[in-house]
Amino acid sequence: MNFSDSTTDIVEIRNTTAQVYQKPFGDEAVILAGIIIFTFVTIGLTLNSLTIAVIRRTPQLQNIFMSFIVSLCVSDLLSATISPLFWYRRTLGFDVWNLPNFFCKLYWSVDILTSFSTSLHILNFAILRYISIKHAATFGRISMRMGHIWIATIWFIAFTCGFIPFWIFFGAEPGVERDRFSEATNAKWPACTLELTWEKHYTLYTYIGYTMFLLVPMAGVIIISILIARAVHSHSVSSVVTNDHAMKRRLRKEKQAVLQLVLIVASFMFGYIPYVTYEIWSLTSSNPVADYWFGLTEYFCLRFSECMNPIFYNVSSSKMRRHTKRFLKKLCRCFDAIKPSTIVSNSFGPSSTSTSADGNNRMGV
């Protein structure tokens, strides 16, 4: 009798031990992920906002390529804005999503919207750059209005083919703890995730949608970049043979344009190759720990690439650098003008001290 009772106790202990649930991350991961994500959020919001402000306030930068860059910055700003939701989903809200379902759907929908938008922007930016180098006469007929329609079409495609499907596919049950011991496919997934009723549709969508809007643009960008490099090399040979000064000036501008494209494409590849790889791999992943850390790593790569984009815009363009410096100097002058004025006003009443109009005009952009 005692032996039977002991055996029963051992079986119960083993069953209880087997049912202990462990998260695929610890408290250290929550803190580390938070530091990295919110650092990227701060950098991304600051640099992309600065780039947009400089371009929009500078008449000399008003061209179709800069319009594409502004639109890319808007996409990166949206990504930075929803990044805290990614952190919450992967940490505090991993087992129980305590926010309204709206925020879960918003995260997934905006995330894929910006991903598709970015890839399409870069592909079309490369196409436009190729036209400007190889077919200058055709490029001259592309107006700013046509460029704005072009960009609006990209956003429309990304919204209809990305945002809307993901709003349907994904969701969360606020306040409901996920059963980690069930046989359901999503038992080990974060609480804000794919709704199982759409699992087959989502799998099909992933293979088709990611191929069309991420893999094909990647391949297209590589091919077009090679064509651009060949065209610039051809112009370089011609300038040496003819010793034409106008051709040499044009060649310098083309090389700057190529550098800008190369940096943008390199940043794009750095962020989106891990992203696409993870999304396809996760369809068949059965290891929750590997899935968690792979998903976290690819997201860091994505956010890092978006933070680097504004830096690359300035590195590759002397005109952009010049106007960015002027904008920052003007901004600093504004702060310097406000601080003394505030101190004098608080101590002795209204201040008559102000920055001269001529000083502001000299730094105007």
Short mmCIF file of C-alpha atoms in Angstrom, two decimals:
data_model
loop_
_atom_site.label_atom_id
_atom_site.label_comp_id
_atom_site.label_asym_id
_atom_site.label_seq_id
_atom_site.Cartn_x
_atom_site.Cartn_y
_atom_site.Cartn_z
CA MET A 1 0.00 0.00 0.00
CA ASN A 2 2.78 2.38 0.89
CA PHE A 3 4.69 1.41 -2.26
CA SER A 4 1.60 2.09 -4.39
CA ASP A 5 1.06 5.47 -2.77
CA SER A 6 4.71 6.39 -3.35
CA THR A 7 4.48 5.40 -7.02
CA THR A 8 1.35 7.50 -7.43
CA ASP A 9 3.08 10.48 -5.81
CA ILE A 10 6.07 10.15 -8.17
CA VAL A 11 3.80 10.03 -11.24
CA GLU A 12 1.91 13.09 -10.03
CA ILE A 13 5.20 14.94 -9.44
CA ARG A 14 6.42 14.03 -12.94
CA ASN A 15 3.15 15.15 -14.51
CA THR A 16 3.26 18.39 -12.58
CA THR A 17 6.87 19.00 -13.65
CA ALA A 18 6.01 18.31 -17.28
CA GLN A 19 3.25 20.93 -17.13
CA VAL A 20 5.51 23.74 -15.92
CA TYR A 21 5.53 26.48 -18.56
CA GLN A 22 8.67 28.51 -19.19
CA LYS A 23 8.82 31.59 -21.37
CA PRO A 24 11.44 31.57 -24.13
CA PHE A 25 12.99 34.67 -22.54
CA GLY A 26 13.85 36.06 -19.11
CA ASP A 27 13.68 39.45 -17.42
CA GLU A 28 17.09 40.36 -18.83
CA ALA A 29 15.75 39.92 -22.37
CA VAL A 30 12.82 42.22 -21.60
CA ILE A 31 15.17 44.97 -20.42
CA LEU A 32 17.70 44.46 -23.23
CA ALA A 33 15.02 44.41 -25.93
CA GLY A 34 13.45 47.53 -24.43
CA ILE A 35 16.73 49.45 -24.43
CA ILE A 36 17.50 48.51 -28.04
CA ILE A 37 13.98 49.10 -29.38
CA PHE A 38 13.45 52.47 -27.68
CA THR A 39 16.92 53.61 -28.73
CA PHE A 40 16.03 52.83 -32.33
CA VAL A 41 12.66 54.56 -31.88
CA THR A 42 14.35 57.75 -30.67
CA ILE A 43 16.99 57.73 -33.41
CA GLY A 44 14.50 56.82 -36.12
CA LEU A 45 11.97 59.49 -35.19
CA THR A 46 14.65 62.18 -34.83
CA LEU A 47 16.67 61.52 -37.99
CA ASN A 48 13.74 60.82 -40.30
CA SER A 49 11.85 63.88 -39.05
CA LEU A 50 14.99 65.99 -39.57
CA THR A 51 15.40 64.68 -43.14
CA ILE A 52 11.78 65.44 -44.01
CA ALA A 53 12.02 68.95 -42.53
CA VAL A 54 15.24 69.75 -44.42
CA ILE A 55 13.89 68.57 -47.77
CA ARG A 56 10.47 70.19 -47.41
CA ARG A 57 11.92 73.56 -46.33
CA THR A 58 14.65 73.71 -49.00
CA PRO A 59 13.60 74.77 -52.54
CA GLN A 60 16.93 73.54 -53.97
CA LEU A 61 16.05 70.00 -52.88
CA GLN A 62 12.64 69.91 -54.49
CA ASN A 63 12.94 67.17 -57.13
CA ILE A 64 11.39 63.81 -57.82
CA PHE A 65 14.17 61.81 -56.13
CA MET A 66 13.82 63.82 -52.93
CA SER A 67 10.06 63.24 -53.06
CA PHE A 68 10.77 59.50 -53.00
CA ILE A 69 13.18 59.98 -50.08
CA VAL A 70 10.59 61.97 -48.12
CA SER A 71 8.06 59.19 -48.71
CA LEU A 72 10.62 56.60 -47.57
CA CYS A 73 11.20 58.65 -44.40
CA VAL A 74 7.44 58.67 -43.75
CA SER A 75 7.46 54.87 -44.01
CA ASP A 76 10.37 54.65 -41.57
CA LEU A 77 8.59 57.05 -39.19
CA LEU A 78 5.53 54.79 -39.15
CA SER A 79 7.75 51.79 -38.42
CA ALA A 80 9.44 53.60 -35.55
CA THR A 81 6.06 54.66 -34.13
CA ILE A 82 4.73 51.08 -33.88
CA SER A 83 8.02 49.61 -32.58
CA PRO A 84 6.89 49.86 -28.91
CA LEU A 85 3.98 47.57 -29.80
CA PHE A 86 6.46 45.00 -31.11
CA TRP A 87 8.38 45.21 -27.84
CA TYR A 88 5.18 44.80 -25.80
CA ARG A 89 4.05 41.87 -27.95
CA ARG A 90 7.37 40.08 -27.51
CA THR A 91 7.74 40.79 -23.77
CA LEU A 92 5.02 42.02 -21.39
CA GLY A 93 2.15 40.99 -23.65
CA PHE A 94 3.65 37.67 -24.75
CA ASP A 95 1.24 35.48 -22.75
CA VAL A 96 -1.62 37.92 -22.13
CA TRP A 97 -2.44 40.83 -24.43
CA ASN A 98 -3.91 43.45 -22.11
CA LEU A 99 -4.28 46.18 -24.74
CA PRO A 100 -7.36 46.53 -26.99
CA ASN A 101 -7.40 44.23 -30.02
CA PHE A 102 -7.17 47.37 -32.20
CA PHE A 103 -3.50 47.82 -31.27
CA CYS A 104 -2.63 44.24 -32.15
CA LYS A 105 -4.21 44.62 -35.59
CA LEU A 106 -2.63 48.06 -35.99
CA TYR A 107 0.86 46.72 -35.29
CA TRP A 108 0.65 43.90 -37.85
CA SER A 109 -1.08 45.99 -40.51
CA VAL A 110 1.27 48.98 -40.32
CA ASP A 111 4.31 46.71 -40.11
CA ILE A 112 3.52 44.97 -43.40
CA LEU A 113 2.32 48.24 -44.96
CA THR A 114 5.71 49.87 -44.34
CA SER A 115 7.61 46.74 -45.42
CA PHE A 116 5.83 46.54 -48.79
CA SER A 117 5.97 50.32 -49.20
CA THR A 118 9.73 50.43 -48.54
CA SER A 119 10.56 47.65 -50.99
CA LEU A 120 8.40 49.18 -53.73
CA HIS A 121 9.84 52.66 -53.10
CA ILE A 122 13.41 51.41 -53.43
CA LEU A 123 12.64 49.40 -56.57
CA ASN A 124 11.00 52.38 -58.25
CA PHE A 125 13.71 54.74 -57.00
CA ALA A 126 16.26 52.49 -58.74
CA ILE A 127 14.16 52.43 -61.93
CA LEU A 128 13.91 56.21 -61.89
CA ARG A 129 17.65 56.55 -61.33
CA TYR A 130 18.33 54.24 -64.29
CA ILE A 131 16.05 56.29 -66.53
CA SER A 132 17.79 59.52 -65.48
CA ILE A 133 21.22 58.09 -66.32
CA LYS A 134 20.47 56.01 -69.40
CA HIS A 135 17.56 57.93 -70.95
CA ALA A 136 17.97 61.56 -69.88
CA ALA A 137 15.44 62.88 -72.44
CA THR A 138 12.72 60.54 -71.16
CA PHE A 139 13.53 61.48 -67.57
CA GLY A 140 13.16 65.18 -68.45
CA ARG A 141 9.52 64.56 -69.35
CA ILE A 142 8.68 63.16 -65.90
CA SER A 143 7.08 65.99 -63.96
CA MET A 144 6.80 66.39 -60.18
CA ARG A 145 3.06 65.78 -60.47
CA MET A 146 3.73 62.45 -62.18
CA GLY A 147 6.20 61.62 -59.44
CA HIS A 148 3.62 62.33 -56.72
CA ILE A 149 1.06 60.14 -58.50
CA TRP A 150 3.73 57.43 -58.77
CA ILE A 151 4.39 57.58 -55.02
CA ALA A 152 0.66 57.64 -54.17
CA THR A 153 0.20 54.50 -56.29
CA ILE A 154 2.92 52.73 -54.32
CA TRP A 155 1.17 53.54 -51.03
CA PHE A 156 -2.18 52.44 -52.44
CA ILE A 157 -0.76 49.06 -53.50
CA ALA A 158 0.96 48.56 -50.13
CA PHE A 159 -2.27 49.46 -48.29
CA THR A 160 -4.61 47.24 -50.29
CA CYS A 161 -2.25 44.27 -50.61
CA GLY A 162 -0.63 44.51 -47.18
CA PHE A 163 -2.50 46.55 -44.58
CA ILE A 164 -6.02 45.22 -45.30
CA PRO A 165 -5.15 41.47 -45.41
CA PHE A 166 -3.11 41.66 -42.21
CA TRP A 167 -5.87 43.57 -40.44
CA ILE A 168 -8.09 40.57 -41.24
CA PHE A 169 -5.56 37.80 -40.51
CA PHE A 170 -4.22 38.92 -37.11
CA GLY A 171 -5.72 39.69 -33.75
CA ALA A 172 -5.70 39.09 -30.00
CA GLU A 173 -8.13 38.27 -27.20
CA PRO A 174 -7.48 41.02 -24.63
CA GLY A 175 -6.96 39.72 -21.10
CA VAL A 176 -7.15 36.04 -22.09
CA GLU A 177 -4.16 33.89 -21.11
CA ARG A 178 -3.00 31.60 -23.89
CA ASP A 179 -3.13 27.84 -23.18
CA ARG A 180 0.50 26.82 -23.70
CA PHE A 181 -0.27 23.08 -23.32
CA SER A 182 -2.95 22.73 -25.98
CA GLU A 183 -2.39 20.96 -29.29
CA ALA A 184 -3.27 24.09 -31.29
CA THR A 185 -0.78 25.34 -33.86
CA ASN A 186 -0.53 28.73 -32.15
CA ALA A 187 -0.12 27.36 -28.61
CA LYS A 188 3.46 28.63 -28.31
CA TRP A 189 2.98 31.86 -30.25
CA PRO A 190 2.68 35.35 -28.70
CA ALA A 191 -0.83 36.35 -27.62
CA CYS A 192 -1.12 38.88 -30.45
CA THR A 193 -0.77 36.67 -33.48
CA LEU A 194 -2.39 34.98 -36.47
CA GLU A 195 -6.00 33.91 -36.00
CA LEU A 196 -6.15 30.18 -36.72
CA THR A 197 -9.24 30.50 -38.90
CA TRP A 198 -6.99 32.25 -41.45
CA GLU A 199 -3.96 29.93 -41.13
CA LYS A 200 -4.20 28.33 -44.59
CA HIS A 201 -5.02 31.65 -46.25
CA TYR A 202 -2.08 33.32 -44.52
CA THR A 203 0.35 30.57 -45.55
CA LEU A 204 -0.67 30.95 -49.19
CA TYR A 205 -0.58 34.73 -48.88
CA THR A 206 2.96 34.61 -47.41
CA TYR A 207 4.41 32.66 -50.32
CA ILE A 208 2.68 34.81 -52.96
CA GLY A 209 2.72 38.23 -51.28
CA TYR A 210 6.26 38.10 -49.92
CA THR A 211 7.53 36.89 -53.29
CA MET A 212 5.75 39.66 -55.22
CA PHE A 213 6.39 42.56 -52.85
CA LEU A 214 9.73 41.68 -51.23
CA LEU A 215 11.71 39.02 -53.13
CA VAL A 216 10.94 40.31 -56.64
CA PRO A 217 11.82 43.94 -55.69
CA MET A 218 15.08 42.69 -54.14
CA ALA A 219 16.02 40.87 -57.33
CA GLY A 220 14.88 43.83 -59.43
CA VAL A 221 16.98 46.30 -57.44
CA ILE A 222 20.11 44.15 -57.87
CA ILE A 223 19.58 43.83 -61.64
CA ILE A 224 18.90 47.55 -62.10
CA SER A 225 21.92 48.48 -59.98
CA ILE A 226 24.13 46.39 -62.28
CA LEU A 227 22.62 48.12 -65.34
CA ILE A 228 23.24 51.53 -63.76
CA ALA A 229 26.86 50.62 -62.98
CA ARG A 230 27.39 49.60 -66.60
CA ALA A 231 25.84 52.84 -67.90
CA VAL A 232 28.02 54.99 -65.61
CA HIS A 233 31.12 53.04 -66.64
CA SER A 234 30.25 53.67 -70.29
CA HIS A 235 29.91 57.40 -69.62
CA SER A 236 33.23 57.35 -67.75
CA VAL A 237 35.01 55.86 -70.75
CA SER A 238 33.39 58.41 -73.08
CA SER A 239 34.47 61.35 -70.90
CA VAL A 240 38.08 60.17 -70.94
CA VAL A 241 38.07 59.75 -74.72
CA THR A 242 36.34 63.05 -75.55
CA ASN A 243 37.78 65.10 -72.63
CA ASP A 244 34.41 66.88 -72.46
CA HIS A 245 34.15 69.02 -69.28
CA ALA A 246 30.33 68.98 -69.34
CA MET A 247 30.41 65.19 -69.57
CA LYS A 248 32.82 65.04 -66.62
CA ARG A 249 30.52 67.20 -64.46
CA ARG A 250 27.60 64.99 -65.36
CA LEU A 251 29.69 61.92 -64.55
CA ARG A 252 30.49 63.26 -61.06
CA LYS A 253 26.78 63.71 -60.38
CA GLU A 254 26.04 60.23 -61.69
CA LYS A 255 28.66 58.71 -59.40
CA GLN A 256 27.11 60.49 -56.42
CA ALA A 257 23.72 59.16 -57.50
CA VAL A 258 25.11 55.64 -57.74
CA LEU A 259 26.67 55.94 -54.27
CA GLN A 260 23.31 57.05 -52.86
CA LEU A 261 21.53 54.12 -54.50
CA VAL A 262 24.15 51.60 -53.36
CA LEU A 263 23.90 52.75 -49.74
CA ILE A 264 20.09 52.67 -49.77
CA VAL A 265 20.04 49.21 -51.36
CA ALA A 266 22.67 47.88 -48.91
CA SER A 267 20.62 49.15 -45.98
CA PHE A 268 17.48 47.63 -47.50
CA MET A 269 19.13 44.23 -47.94
CA PHE A 270 20.57 44.30 -44.41
CA GLY A 271 17.13 44.81 -42.93
CA TYR A 272 14.87 42.81 -45.21
CA ILE A 273 16.83 39.64 -46.02
CA PRO A 274 16.63 38.50 -42.33
CA TYR A 275 13.00 39.69 -42.22
CA VAL A 276 11.85 37.63 -45.21
CA THR A 277 13.92 34.62 -44.12
CA TYR A 278 12.31 34.65 -40.68
CA GLU A 279 8.76 35.07 -41.96
CA ILE A 280 9.07 32.06 -44.28
CA TRP A 281 11.04 29.95 -41.77
CA SER A 282 8.52 30.65 -38.99
CA LEU A 283 5.75 28.93 -40.99
CA THR A 284 7.32 25.55 -40.19
CA SER A 285 9.21 26.40 -36.98
CA SER A 286 8.51 24.14 -33.98
CA ASN A 287 11.11 25.51 -31.56
CA PRO A 288 9.63 28.43 -29.57
CA VAL A 289 13.02 29.55 -28.20
CA ALA A 290 14.68 29.67 -31.64
CA ASP A 291 11.61 31.36 -33.09
CA TYR A 292 11.61 34.00 -30.37
CA TRP A 293 15.26 34.99 -30.68
CA PHE A 294 15.33 34.80 -34.47
CA GLY A 295 12.25 37.04 -34.59
CA LEU A 296 13.82 39.50 -32.17
CA THR A 297 17.13 39.61 -34.09
CA GLU A 298 15.59 40.17 -37.51
CA TYR A 299 13.47 42.99 -36.10
CA PHE A 300 16.57 44.68 -34.68
CA CYS A 301 18.22 44.44 -38.12
CA LEU A 302 15.13 46.02 -39.71
CA ARG A 303 14.98 48.93 -37.28
CA PHE A 304 18.74 49.50 -37.51
CA SER A 305 18.56 49.77 -41.30
CA GLU A 306 15.77 52.34 -41.03
CA CYS A 307 17.84 54.41 -38.62
CA MET A 308 20.78 54.34 -41.03
CA ASN A 309 18.81 55.52 -44.06
CA PRO A 310 18.79 59.26 -43.19
CA ILE A 311 22.53 59.09 -42.51
CA PHE A 312 23.11 57.51 -45.92
CA TYR A 313 21.03 60.23 -47.62
CA ASN A 314 23.45 62.82 -46.23
CA VAL A 315 26.63 60.80 -46.78
CA SER A 316 25.84 60.32 -50.47
CA SER A 317 24.77 63.90 -51.27
CA SER A 318 26.93 66.96 -50.67
CA LYS A 319 23.93 69.21 -51.34
CA MET A 320 21.88 67.36 -48.72
CA ARG A 321 24.70 67.63 -46.19
CA ARG A 322 25.09 71.34 -46.82
CA HIS A 323 21.41 72.11 -46.34
CA THR A 324 21.14 69.83 -43.31
CA LYS A 325 23.98 71.76 -41.64
CA ARG A 326 22.29 75.07 -42.47
CA PHE A 327 19.00 73.82 -41.06
CA LEU A 328 20.64 72.67 -37.82
CA LYS A 329 22.54 75.96 -37.46
CA LYS A 330 19.30 77.88 -37.94
CA LEU A 331 17.62 75.65 -35.36
CA CYS A 332 20.42 76.30 -32.89
CA ARG A 333 20.14 80.05 -33.49
CA CYS A 334 16.43 79.85 -32.69
CA PHE A 335 17.15 78.10 -29.39
CA ASP A 336 19.90 80.58 -28.55
CA ALA A 337 17.52 83.46 -29.26
CA ILE A 338 14.80 81.98 -27.03
CA LYS A 339 16.95 81.19 -23.98
CA PRO A 340 18.30 84.71 -23.19
CA SER A 341 14.92 86.20 -23.94
CA THR A 342 13.22 83.89 -21.46
CA ILE A 343 15.77 84.55 -18.69
CA VAL A 344 15.58 88.34 -19.04
CA SER A 345 11.80 88.26 -19.22
CA ASN A 346 11.52 86.24 -16.03
CA SER A 347 13.99 88.44 -14.11
CA PHE A 348 13.29 91.99 -15.25
CA GLY A 349 10.13 91.84 -17.32
CA PRO A 350 9.71 91.90 -21.11
CA SER A 351 12.99 91.73 -22.95
CA SER A 352 13.95 93.91 -25.86
CA THR A 353 16.74 91.53 -26.89
CA SER A 354 16.11 89.68 -30.17
CA THR A 355 18.02 88.16 -32.98
CA SER A 356 18.37 90.41 -35.99
CA ALA A 357 16.37 89.70 -39.09
CA ASP A 358 19.53 89.87 -41.15
CA GLY A 359 21.11 87.11 -39.09
CA ASN A 360 18.12 84.83 -39.69
CA ASN A 361 18.03 85.66 -43.39
CA ARG A 362 21.67 84.78 -43.82
CA MET A 363 21.01 81.30 -42.44
CA GLY A 364 17.66 80.80 -44.14
CA VAL A 365 17.11 77.80 -46.38
#
